[in-house]
XYZ file of C-alpha atoms in Angstrom:
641
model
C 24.746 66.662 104.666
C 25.065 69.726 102.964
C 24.055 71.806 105.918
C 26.763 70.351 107.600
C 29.665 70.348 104.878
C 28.640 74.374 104.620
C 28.765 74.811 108.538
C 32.230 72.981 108.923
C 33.414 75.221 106.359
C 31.916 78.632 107.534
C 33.839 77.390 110.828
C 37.283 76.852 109.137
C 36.857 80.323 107.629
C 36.093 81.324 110.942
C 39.361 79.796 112.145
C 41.079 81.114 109.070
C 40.168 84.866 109.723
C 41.130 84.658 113.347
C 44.039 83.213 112.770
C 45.181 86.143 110.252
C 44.225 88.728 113.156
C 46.466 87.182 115.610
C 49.108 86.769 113.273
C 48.368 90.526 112.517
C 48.385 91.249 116.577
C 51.732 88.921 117.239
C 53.754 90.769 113.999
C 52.693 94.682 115.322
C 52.549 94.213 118.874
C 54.387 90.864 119.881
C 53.422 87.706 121.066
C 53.354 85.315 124.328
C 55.658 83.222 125.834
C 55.426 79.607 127.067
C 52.014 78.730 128.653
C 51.751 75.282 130.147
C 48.653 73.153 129.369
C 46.982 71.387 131.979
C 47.668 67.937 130.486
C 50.745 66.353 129.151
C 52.965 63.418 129.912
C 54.694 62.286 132.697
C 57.607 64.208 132.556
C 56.298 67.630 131.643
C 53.048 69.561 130.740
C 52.583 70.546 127.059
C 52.920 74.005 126.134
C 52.274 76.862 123.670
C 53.999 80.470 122.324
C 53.303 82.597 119.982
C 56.685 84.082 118.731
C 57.498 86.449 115.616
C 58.380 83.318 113.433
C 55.717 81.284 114.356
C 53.090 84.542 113.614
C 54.483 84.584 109.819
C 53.566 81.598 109.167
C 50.225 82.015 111.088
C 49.850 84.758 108.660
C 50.585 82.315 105.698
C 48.273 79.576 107.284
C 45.356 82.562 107.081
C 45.736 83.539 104.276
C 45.887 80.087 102.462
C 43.086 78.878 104.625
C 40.382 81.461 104.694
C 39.482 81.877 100.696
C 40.166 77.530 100.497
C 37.530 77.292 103.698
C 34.972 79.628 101.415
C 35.607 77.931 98.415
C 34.944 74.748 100.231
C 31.402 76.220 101.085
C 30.899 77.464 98.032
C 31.762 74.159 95.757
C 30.769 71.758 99.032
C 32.821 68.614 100.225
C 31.412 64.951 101.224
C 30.752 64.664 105.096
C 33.852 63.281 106.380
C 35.941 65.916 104.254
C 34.155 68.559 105.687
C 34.246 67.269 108.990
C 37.892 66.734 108.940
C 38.576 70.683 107.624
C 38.816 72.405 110.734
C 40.685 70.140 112.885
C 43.163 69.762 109.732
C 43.241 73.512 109.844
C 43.372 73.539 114.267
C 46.585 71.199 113.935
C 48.512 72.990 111.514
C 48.106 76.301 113.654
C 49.100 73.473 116.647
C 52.455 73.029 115.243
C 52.961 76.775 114.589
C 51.759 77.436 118.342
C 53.450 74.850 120.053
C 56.701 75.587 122.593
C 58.187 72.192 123.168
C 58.817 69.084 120.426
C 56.232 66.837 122.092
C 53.318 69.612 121.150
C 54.721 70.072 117.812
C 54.846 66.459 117.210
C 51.531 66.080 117.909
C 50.472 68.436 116.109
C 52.488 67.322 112.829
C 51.294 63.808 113.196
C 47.812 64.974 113.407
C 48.167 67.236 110.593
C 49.308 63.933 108.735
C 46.509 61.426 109.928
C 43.737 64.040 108.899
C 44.903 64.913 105.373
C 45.520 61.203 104.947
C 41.706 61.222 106.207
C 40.578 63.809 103.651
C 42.381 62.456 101.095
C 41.125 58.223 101.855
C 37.310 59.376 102.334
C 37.574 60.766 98.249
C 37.885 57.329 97.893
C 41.490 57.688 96.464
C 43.185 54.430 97.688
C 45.987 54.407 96.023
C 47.088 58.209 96.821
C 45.673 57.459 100.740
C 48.350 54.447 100.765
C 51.296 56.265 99.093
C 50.680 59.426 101.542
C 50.311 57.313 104.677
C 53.517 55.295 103.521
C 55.534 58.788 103.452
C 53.412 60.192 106.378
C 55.060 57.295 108.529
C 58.603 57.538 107.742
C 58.190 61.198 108.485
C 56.580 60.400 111.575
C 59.278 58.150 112.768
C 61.636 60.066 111.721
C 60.657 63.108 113.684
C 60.097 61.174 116.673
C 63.880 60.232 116.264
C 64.389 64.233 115.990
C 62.397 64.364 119.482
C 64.780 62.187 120.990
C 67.734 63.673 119.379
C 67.018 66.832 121.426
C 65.971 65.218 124.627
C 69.081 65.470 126.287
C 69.025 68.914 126.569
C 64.861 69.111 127.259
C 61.488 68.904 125.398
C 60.894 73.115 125.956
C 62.273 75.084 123.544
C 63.518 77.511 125.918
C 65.689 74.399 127.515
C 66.986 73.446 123.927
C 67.795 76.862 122.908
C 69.916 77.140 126.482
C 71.871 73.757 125.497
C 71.824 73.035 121.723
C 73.092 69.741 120.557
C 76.848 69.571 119.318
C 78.865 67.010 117.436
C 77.612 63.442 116.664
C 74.251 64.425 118.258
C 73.768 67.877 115.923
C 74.546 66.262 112.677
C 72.311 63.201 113.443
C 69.923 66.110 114.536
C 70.467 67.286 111.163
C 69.565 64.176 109.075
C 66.402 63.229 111.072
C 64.910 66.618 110.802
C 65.801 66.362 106.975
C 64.278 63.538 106.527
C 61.153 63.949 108.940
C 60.139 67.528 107.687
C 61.756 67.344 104.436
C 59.674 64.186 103.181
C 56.469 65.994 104.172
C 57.729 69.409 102.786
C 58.374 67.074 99.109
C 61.894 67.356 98.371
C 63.388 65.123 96.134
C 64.183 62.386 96.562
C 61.254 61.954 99.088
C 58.804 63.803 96.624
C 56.492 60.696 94.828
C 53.525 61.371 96.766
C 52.928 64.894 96.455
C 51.894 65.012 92.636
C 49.652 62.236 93.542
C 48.130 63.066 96.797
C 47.884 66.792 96.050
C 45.400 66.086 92.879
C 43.461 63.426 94.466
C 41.940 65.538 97.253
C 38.994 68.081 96.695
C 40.180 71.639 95.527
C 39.909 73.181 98.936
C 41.878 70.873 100.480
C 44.512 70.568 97.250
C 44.956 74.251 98.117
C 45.694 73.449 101.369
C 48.157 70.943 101.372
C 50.130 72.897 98.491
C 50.264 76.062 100.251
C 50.032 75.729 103.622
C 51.108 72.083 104.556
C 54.287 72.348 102.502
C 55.319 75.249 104.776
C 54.139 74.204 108.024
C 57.227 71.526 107.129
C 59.124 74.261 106.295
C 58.936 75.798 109.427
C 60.249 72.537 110.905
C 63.126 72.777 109.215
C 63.554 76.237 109.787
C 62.923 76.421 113.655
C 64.931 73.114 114.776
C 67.870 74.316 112.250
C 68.105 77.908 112.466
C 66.838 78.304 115.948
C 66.440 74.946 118.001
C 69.931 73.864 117.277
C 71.401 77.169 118.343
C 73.770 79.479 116.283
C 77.319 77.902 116.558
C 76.469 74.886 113.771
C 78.652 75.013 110.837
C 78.290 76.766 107.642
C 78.198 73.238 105.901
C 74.894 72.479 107.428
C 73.453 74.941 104.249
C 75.062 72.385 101.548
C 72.220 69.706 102.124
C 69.545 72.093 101.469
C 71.133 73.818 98.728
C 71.624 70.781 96.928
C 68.267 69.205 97.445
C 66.800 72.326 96.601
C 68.159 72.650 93.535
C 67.183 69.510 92.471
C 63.848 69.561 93.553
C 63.389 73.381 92.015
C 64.498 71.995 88.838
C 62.687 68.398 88.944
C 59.304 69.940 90.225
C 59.434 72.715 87.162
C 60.270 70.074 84.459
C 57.067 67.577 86.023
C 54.916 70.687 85.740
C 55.879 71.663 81.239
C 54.652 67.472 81.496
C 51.866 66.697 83.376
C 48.429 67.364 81.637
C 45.590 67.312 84.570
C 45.479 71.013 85.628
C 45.840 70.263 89.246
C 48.835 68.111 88.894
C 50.785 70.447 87.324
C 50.091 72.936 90.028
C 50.987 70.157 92.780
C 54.245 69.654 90.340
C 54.620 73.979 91.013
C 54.984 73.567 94.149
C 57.573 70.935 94.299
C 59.395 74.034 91.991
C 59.070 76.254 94.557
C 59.683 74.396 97.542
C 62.734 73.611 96.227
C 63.659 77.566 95.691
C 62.630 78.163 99.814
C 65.156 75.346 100.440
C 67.704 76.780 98.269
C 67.107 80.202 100.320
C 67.240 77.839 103.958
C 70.509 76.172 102.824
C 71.765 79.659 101.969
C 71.240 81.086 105.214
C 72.761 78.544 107.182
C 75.900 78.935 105.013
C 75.631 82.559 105.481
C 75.357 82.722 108.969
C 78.255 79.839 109.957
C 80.344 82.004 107.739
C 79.541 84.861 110.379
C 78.065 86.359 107.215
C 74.790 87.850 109.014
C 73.554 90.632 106.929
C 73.572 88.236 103.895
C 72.083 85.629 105.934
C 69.100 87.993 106.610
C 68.848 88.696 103.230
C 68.410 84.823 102.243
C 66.072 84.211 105.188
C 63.738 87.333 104.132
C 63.621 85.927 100.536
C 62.312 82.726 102.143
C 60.015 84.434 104.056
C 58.363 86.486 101.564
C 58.544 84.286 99.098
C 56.846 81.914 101.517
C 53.621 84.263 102.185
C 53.576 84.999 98.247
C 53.308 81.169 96.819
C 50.574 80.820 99.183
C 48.943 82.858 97.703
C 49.173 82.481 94.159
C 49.272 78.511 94.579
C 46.012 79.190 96.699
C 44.308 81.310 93.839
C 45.779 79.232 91.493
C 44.160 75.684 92.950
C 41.044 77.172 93.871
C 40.742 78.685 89.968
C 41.289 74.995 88.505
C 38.674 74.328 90.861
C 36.331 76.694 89.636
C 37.478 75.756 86.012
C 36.967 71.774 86.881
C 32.960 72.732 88.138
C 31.865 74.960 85.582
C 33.486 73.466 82.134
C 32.877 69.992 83.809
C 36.780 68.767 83.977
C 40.555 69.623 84.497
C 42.383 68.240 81.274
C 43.554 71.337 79.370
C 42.960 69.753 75.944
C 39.269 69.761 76.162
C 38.927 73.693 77.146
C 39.787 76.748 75.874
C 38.613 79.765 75.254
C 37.137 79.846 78.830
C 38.641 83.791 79.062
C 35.651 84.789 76.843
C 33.277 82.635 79.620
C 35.015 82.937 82.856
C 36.212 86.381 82.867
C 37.032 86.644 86.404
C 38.463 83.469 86.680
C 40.858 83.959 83.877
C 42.143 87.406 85.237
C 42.690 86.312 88.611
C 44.415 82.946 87.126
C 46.388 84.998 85.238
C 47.360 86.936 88.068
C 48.631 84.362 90.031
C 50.466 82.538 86.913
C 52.446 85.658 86.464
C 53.616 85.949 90.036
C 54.136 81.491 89.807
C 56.019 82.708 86.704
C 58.270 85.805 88.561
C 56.713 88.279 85.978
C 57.463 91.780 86.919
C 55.790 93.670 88.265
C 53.912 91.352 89.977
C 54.662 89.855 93.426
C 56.698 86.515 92.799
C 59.118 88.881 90.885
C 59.781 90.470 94.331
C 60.643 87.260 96.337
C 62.629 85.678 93.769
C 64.753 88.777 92.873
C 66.101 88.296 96.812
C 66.616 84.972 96.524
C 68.540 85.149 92.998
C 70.327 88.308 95.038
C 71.166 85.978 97.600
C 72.729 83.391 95.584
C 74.679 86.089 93.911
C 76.151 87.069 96.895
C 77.675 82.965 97.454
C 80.811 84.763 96.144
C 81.658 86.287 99.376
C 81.869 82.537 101.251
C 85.454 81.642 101.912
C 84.709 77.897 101.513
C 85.682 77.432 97.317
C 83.447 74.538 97.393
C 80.473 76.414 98.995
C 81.310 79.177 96.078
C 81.286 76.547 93.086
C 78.037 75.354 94.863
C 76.403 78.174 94.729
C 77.270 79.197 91.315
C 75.685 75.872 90.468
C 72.408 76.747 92.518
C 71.996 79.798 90.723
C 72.147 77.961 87.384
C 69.628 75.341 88.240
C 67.195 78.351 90.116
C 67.181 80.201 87.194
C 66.606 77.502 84.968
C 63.697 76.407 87.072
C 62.474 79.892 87.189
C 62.328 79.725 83.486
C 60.246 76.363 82.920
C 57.961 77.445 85.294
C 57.129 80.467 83.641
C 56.752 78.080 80.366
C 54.786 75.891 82.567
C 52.212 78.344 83.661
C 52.424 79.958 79.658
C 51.049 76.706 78.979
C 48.400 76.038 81.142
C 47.153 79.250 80.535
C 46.902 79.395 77.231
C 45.721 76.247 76.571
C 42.549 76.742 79.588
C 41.706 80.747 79.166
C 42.948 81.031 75.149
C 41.953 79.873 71.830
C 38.249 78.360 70.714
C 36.529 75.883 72.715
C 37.706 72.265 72.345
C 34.430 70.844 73.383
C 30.285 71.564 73.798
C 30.837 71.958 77.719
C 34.272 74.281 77.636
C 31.882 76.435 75.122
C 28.605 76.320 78.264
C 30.968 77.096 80.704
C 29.331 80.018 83.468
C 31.091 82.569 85.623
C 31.982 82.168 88.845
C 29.957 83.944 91.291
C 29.134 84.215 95.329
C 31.276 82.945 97.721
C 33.246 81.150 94.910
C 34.500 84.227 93.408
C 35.004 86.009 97.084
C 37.535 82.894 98.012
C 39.436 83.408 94.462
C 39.251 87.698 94.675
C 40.912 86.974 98.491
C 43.978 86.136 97.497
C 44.209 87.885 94.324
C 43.689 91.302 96.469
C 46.259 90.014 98.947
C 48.629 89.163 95.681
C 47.916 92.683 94.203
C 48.896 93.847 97.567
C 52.404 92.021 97.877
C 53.271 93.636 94.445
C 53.540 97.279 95.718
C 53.933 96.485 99.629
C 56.860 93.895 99.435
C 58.947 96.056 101.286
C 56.360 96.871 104.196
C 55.496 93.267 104.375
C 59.707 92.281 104.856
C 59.553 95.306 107.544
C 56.662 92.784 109.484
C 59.074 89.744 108.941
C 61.676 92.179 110.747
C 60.964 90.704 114.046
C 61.233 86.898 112.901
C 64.579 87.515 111.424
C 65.997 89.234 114.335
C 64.482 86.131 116.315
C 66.553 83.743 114.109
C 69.911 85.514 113.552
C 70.575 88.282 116.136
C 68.986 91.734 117.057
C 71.420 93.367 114.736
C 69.853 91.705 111.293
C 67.761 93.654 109.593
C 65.345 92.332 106.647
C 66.776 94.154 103.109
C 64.111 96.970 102.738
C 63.603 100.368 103.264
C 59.883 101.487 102.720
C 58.483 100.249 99.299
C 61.754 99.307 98.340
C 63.898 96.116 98.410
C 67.643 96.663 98.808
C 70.413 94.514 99.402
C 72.398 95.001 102.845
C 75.890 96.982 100.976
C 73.415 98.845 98.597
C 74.953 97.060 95.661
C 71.549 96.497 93.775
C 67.694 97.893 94.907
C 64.320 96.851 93.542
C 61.565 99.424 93.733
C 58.207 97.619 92.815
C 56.495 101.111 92.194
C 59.142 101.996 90.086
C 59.001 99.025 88.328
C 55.245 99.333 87.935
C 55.557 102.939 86.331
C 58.201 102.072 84.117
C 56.268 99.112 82.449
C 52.939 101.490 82.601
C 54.878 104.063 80.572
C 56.105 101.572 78.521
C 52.993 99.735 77.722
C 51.618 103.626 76.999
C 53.753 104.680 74.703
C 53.486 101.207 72.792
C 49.615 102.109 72.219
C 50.357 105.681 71.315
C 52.483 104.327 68.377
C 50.297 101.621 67.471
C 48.024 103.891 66.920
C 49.966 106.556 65.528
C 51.548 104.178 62.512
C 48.074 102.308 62.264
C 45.656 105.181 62.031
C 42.386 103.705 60.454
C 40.311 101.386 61.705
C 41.494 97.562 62.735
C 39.890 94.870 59.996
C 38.835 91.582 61.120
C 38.706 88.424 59.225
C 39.277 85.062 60.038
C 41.567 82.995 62.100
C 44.460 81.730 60.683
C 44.043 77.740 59.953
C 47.969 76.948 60.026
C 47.028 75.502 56.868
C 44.070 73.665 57.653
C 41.136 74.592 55.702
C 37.863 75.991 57.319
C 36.305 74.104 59.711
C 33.225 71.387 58.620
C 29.795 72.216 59.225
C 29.387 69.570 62.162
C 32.439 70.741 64.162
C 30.982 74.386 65.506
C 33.538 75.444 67.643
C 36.151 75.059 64.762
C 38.767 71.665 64.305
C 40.608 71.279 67.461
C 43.421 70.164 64.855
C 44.415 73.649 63.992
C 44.611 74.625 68.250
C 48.156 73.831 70.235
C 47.554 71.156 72.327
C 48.864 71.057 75.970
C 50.790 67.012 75.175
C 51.799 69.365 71.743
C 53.465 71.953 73.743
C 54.779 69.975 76.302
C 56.402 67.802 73.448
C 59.787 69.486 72.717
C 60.598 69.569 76.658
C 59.514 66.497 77.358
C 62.111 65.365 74.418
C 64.882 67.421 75.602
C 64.383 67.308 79.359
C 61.770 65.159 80.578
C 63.901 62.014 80.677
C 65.536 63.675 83.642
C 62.747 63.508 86.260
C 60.570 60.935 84.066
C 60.973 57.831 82.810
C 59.829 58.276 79.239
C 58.133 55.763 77.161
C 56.986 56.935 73.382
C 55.598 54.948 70.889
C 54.414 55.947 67.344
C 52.274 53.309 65.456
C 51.938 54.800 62.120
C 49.301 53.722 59.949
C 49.910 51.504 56.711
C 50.120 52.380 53.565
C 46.976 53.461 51.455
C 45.079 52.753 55.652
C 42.779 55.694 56.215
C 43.930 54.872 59.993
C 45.173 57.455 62.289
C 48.571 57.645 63.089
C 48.574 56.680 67.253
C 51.334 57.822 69.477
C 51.255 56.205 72.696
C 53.116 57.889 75.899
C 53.528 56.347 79.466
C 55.526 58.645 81.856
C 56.796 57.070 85.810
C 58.716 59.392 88.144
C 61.984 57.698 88.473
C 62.155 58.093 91.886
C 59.478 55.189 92.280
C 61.182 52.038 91.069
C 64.421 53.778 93.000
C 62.774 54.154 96.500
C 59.395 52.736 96.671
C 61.222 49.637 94.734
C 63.683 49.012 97.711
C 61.524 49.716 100.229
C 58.753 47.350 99.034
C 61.430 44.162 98.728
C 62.443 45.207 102.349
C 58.961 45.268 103.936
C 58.537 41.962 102.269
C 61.795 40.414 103.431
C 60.938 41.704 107.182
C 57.463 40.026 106.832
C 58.956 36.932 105.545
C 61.268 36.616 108.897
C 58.907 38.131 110.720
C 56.815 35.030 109.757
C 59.579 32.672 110.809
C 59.311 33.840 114.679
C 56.320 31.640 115.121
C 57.946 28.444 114.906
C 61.106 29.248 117.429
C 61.316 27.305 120.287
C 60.894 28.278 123.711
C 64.758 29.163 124.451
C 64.812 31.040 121.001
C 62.517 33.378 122.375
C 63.973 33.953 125.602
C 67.479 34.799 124.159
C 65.917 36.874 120.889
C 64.203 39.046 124.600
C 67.754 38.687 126.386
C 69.750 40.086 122.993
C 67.088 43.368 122.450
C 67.219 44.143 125.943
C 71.115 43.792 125.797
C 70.695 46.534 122.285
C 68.275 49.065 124.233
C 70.479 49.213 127.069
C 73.750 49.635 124.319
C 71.878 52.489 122.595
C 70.688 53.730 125.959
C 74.261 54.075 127.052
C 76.068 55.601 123.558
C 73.079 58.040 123.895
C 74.173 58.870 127.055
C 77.938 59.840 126.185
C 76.515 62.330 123.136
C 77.157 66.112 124.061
């Protein structure tokens, strides 16, 4: 079994690493257009093309899957998981490949079933059923989005040659929001992915958090932006603006609260998948405002920003995996001090929680600069009400930018900083072999982003002139970022020799005021007095917790996205009882959508129960009245442009 779970993995590395080459090939050189398939159904053979948009996100597949395939054989996965990795990892790159809707359907439906798979064979029921339950609606809804499009063809070349218009565009619109945006997690179609992103093993957490998410991105970005042809109106942005926003600011919130490691990752992502939607719902504004050079400028912050959360979300997962097998568990409260332990572990972790956190100089202070750029520029819409909205997006970015730098302060500090909380956090080892290869992968390619953001916007140049014209250009010029008037640059090597100098100079006046030698003593207590002889590793008491720090946020804020239960049971007088405080937290989107939906399914089952005892003639005419609907749809389906 473990033979097996290592060779499925050292396959989907494999995969991983070709698929980075020929992303690599496709963004120098160019790719391939349509190639039929020699199987399909009856009214046309499947196809695939390999385009400059779908090679980005090849590249972002890669580079997400190749260090989560070697951590998988490094930490090993049960039988099914491992035989379900690289067919997961084959149908994502399906959906990215594929040249008509029927292809890409397929493959998003089986990139559904098999992390559903993954996820079920853990054993997690409860996440499985939730998933599958979102999974469906998705599914149905982009089969809708299939047959939206039919009219004008299932090949992309046909759609692109006659784009939908009118009723048939904005229902276009709603199922592809619905379809891609459930699966990408914005709210309010978001309750499964801080459930089902925990509950599978590391590798595949990673996964689904950086990869998955955008695979559902680039839905949404080639049947909007491409698929539906360039003539849609600017409001088509306000959607995705709006749910962005929310979602930005919802996801970073959920992550200062949650205290499993891994959940407040999964909650990260919902933080930034709400930013990439916020930079989608931009460009669309931009460009039905004729508006193109700012339009490129939002679409290149998605793009980079894209490539750099999977990244850090990859290193990030695949560190609280490393974390969760050598201090034995994932709840912040019983670690600490793991930086003195896990050296390598806590520098790359705290390489990728400054980029989650937009730190400069690092490489998530590169992408989100261009997006905040981009919302600055919402000025220069003509649309009042598209200005006032993106005023109001800039607010709630920036304020999501914020907690989740307070969000990854926190899990930080409580996991890498401090004394150990328990026996096992003070055992923990290093990681070493192929486990510290898959987390020094993306850490070099995150190292890499934060000097070369420019160059890598320069390889994006071909899938922005793909989406909006050969006359856009992406906003750089060599190892700098600039905006498309030159109102405002960003040189990351400039930014990195300023802070160097700065840091520099700090130490040569350290040392110059404090000339003699640095005296040690001990730790400050905040009051406590020393520590008892049978608690070694010093009284947890006097350490920040992770619930402590999360307390004044969740008080302020967290009744937003949480429905908030406290309850403090103080002890009695003159009772040498503990004080207890008791805390239950629900995502409020549950008993508002899962709520309604489960009384539905129930009142369909109850009528659907009621069929059995119709007589003969009621079934004849309930067959006579759907055929009489089909044909009705068929025929206001027909009269759509």
């Amino acid at each position: 079994m473990v033979g097996m779970g290592m060779g499925a993995a050292l396959a989907s590395a494999a995969l991983a690493a070709l698929g980075l080459l020929t992303a690599a090939w496709v963004l120098a050189v160019g790719g391939f257009g349509p190639v039929a398939l020699p199987f399909g159904p009856p009214w046309g053979a499947m196809s695939l093309a390999l385009d400059p948009l779908s090679g980005w996100f090849l590249l972002v597949l890669g580079a997400a899957g190749l260090p989560a395939a070697l951590f998988a054989a490094a930490s090993g996965l049960s039988r099914a998981q491992a035989l379900l990795l690289p067919p997961f990892l084959l149908s994502m790159a399906l959906v990215l490949l594929a040249a008509d809707t029927v292809t890409l359907l397929l493959g998003f439906e089986a990139m559904s079933l098999l992390s559903w798979g993954i996820i079920a064979a853990g054993g997690h029921r409860r996440a499985a059923r939730l998933y599958l339950g979102f999974a469906t609606v998705s599914g149905v809804a982009l089969l809708g989005m299939v047959a939206a499009l039919a009219p004008s063809g299932f090949g992309f070349d046909a759609i692109r040659a006659a784009p939908p218009e009118g009723l048939r565009a904005t229902l276009l619109l709603g199922l592809v929001l619905l379809g891609a945006g459930s699966k990408a997690g914005l709210v309010p179609l978001h309750p499964w992915l801080p459930v089902a992103h925990p509950a599978a093993p590391t590798a595949l957490s990673a996964l689904m958090s950086a990869a998955m998410v955008k695979i559902a991105l680039y839905v949404l970005l080639r049947v909007t932006v491409d698929l539906a042809g360039p003539a849609q109106p600017a409001w088509w942005g306000v959607p995705f603006l709006v749910l962005g926003a929310v979602t930005a600011l919802w996801g970073a919130i959920r992550a200062n609260l949650e205290a499993d490691m891994k959940a407040v990752l999964a909650c990260s992502t919902l933080e930034n998948v709400g930013l990439l939607a916020i930079a989608l719902g931009l460009c669309l504004m931009f460009r039905g405002s004729d508006l193109r050079p700012l339009a490129a400028l939002a679409l290149s912050a998605l793009l980079l920003h894209a490539l750099v959360h999977a990244c850090f979300k990859t290193l990030l997962f695949l560190g609280a995996g490393a974390v969760a097998t050598l201090a034995g568990t994932r709840d912040p409260d019983r670690l600490g001090g793991l930086i003195h332990r896990m050296p390598w572990v806590a520098g790359l972790m705290g390489i990728a929680a400054a980029s989650a956190a937009a730190l400069p100089p690092f490489a998530g202070f590169s992408s989100e600069w261009l997006l905040l750029q981009s919302l600055l520029q919402s000025w220069r819409l003509a649309e009042m009400s598209f200005q006032l909205l993106g005023a109001a997006a800039l607010a709630a970015a920036g304020m999501a930018a914020a907690l989740a730098a307070a969000a990854m302060l926190r899990l930080a500090g409580t996991v890498f900083l401090g004394r150990p909380r328990t026996p096992r956090a003070a055992g923990a080892g290093e990681a070493t072999g192929l486990m510290r290869l898959a987390l020094l992968l993306p850490g070099g390619f995150l190292v890499l982003l934060s000097v070369l953001a420019g160059p890598a916007l320069l390889l994006a140049g071909g899938a922005v002139r793909q989406l909006l014209g050969p006359v856009a250009q992406p906003p750089a010029s060599g190892l700098t970022l600039l905006l498309p008037d030159g109102a405002a640059l960003l040189s990351p090597v400039a930014v990195i020799l300023v802070l160097a100098l700065l840091l520099g100079l700090g130490f040569l006046a350290m040392r110059h005021l404090s000339p003699e030698a640095p005296a040690t003593g001990p730790a400050w207590d905040c009051g406590f007095g020393p520590a008892p002889a049978h608690l070694p590793f010093g009284d947890v008491l006097t350490q920040p917790s992770a619930a402590g720090a999360a307390q004044p946020l969740r008080r302020m804020l967290g009744g937003v996205p949480m429905a908030v239960a406290e309850r403090h049971d103080a002890a009695t007088p003159g009772s040498p009882a503990p004080a207890r405080l008791r805390l239950a937290m629900r995502d409020r989107a549950f008993p508002a959508l899962i709520g309604p939906l489960t009384r539905l399914r129930r009142t369909l089952a109850r009528e659907a129960e009621r069929l059995r005892d119709l007589p003969l003639r009621g079934f004849v005419a309930l067959s006579l009245l759907t055929l009489v609907a089909l044909l009705a749809l068929l025929a206001v389906l027909e009269r759509l442009p």
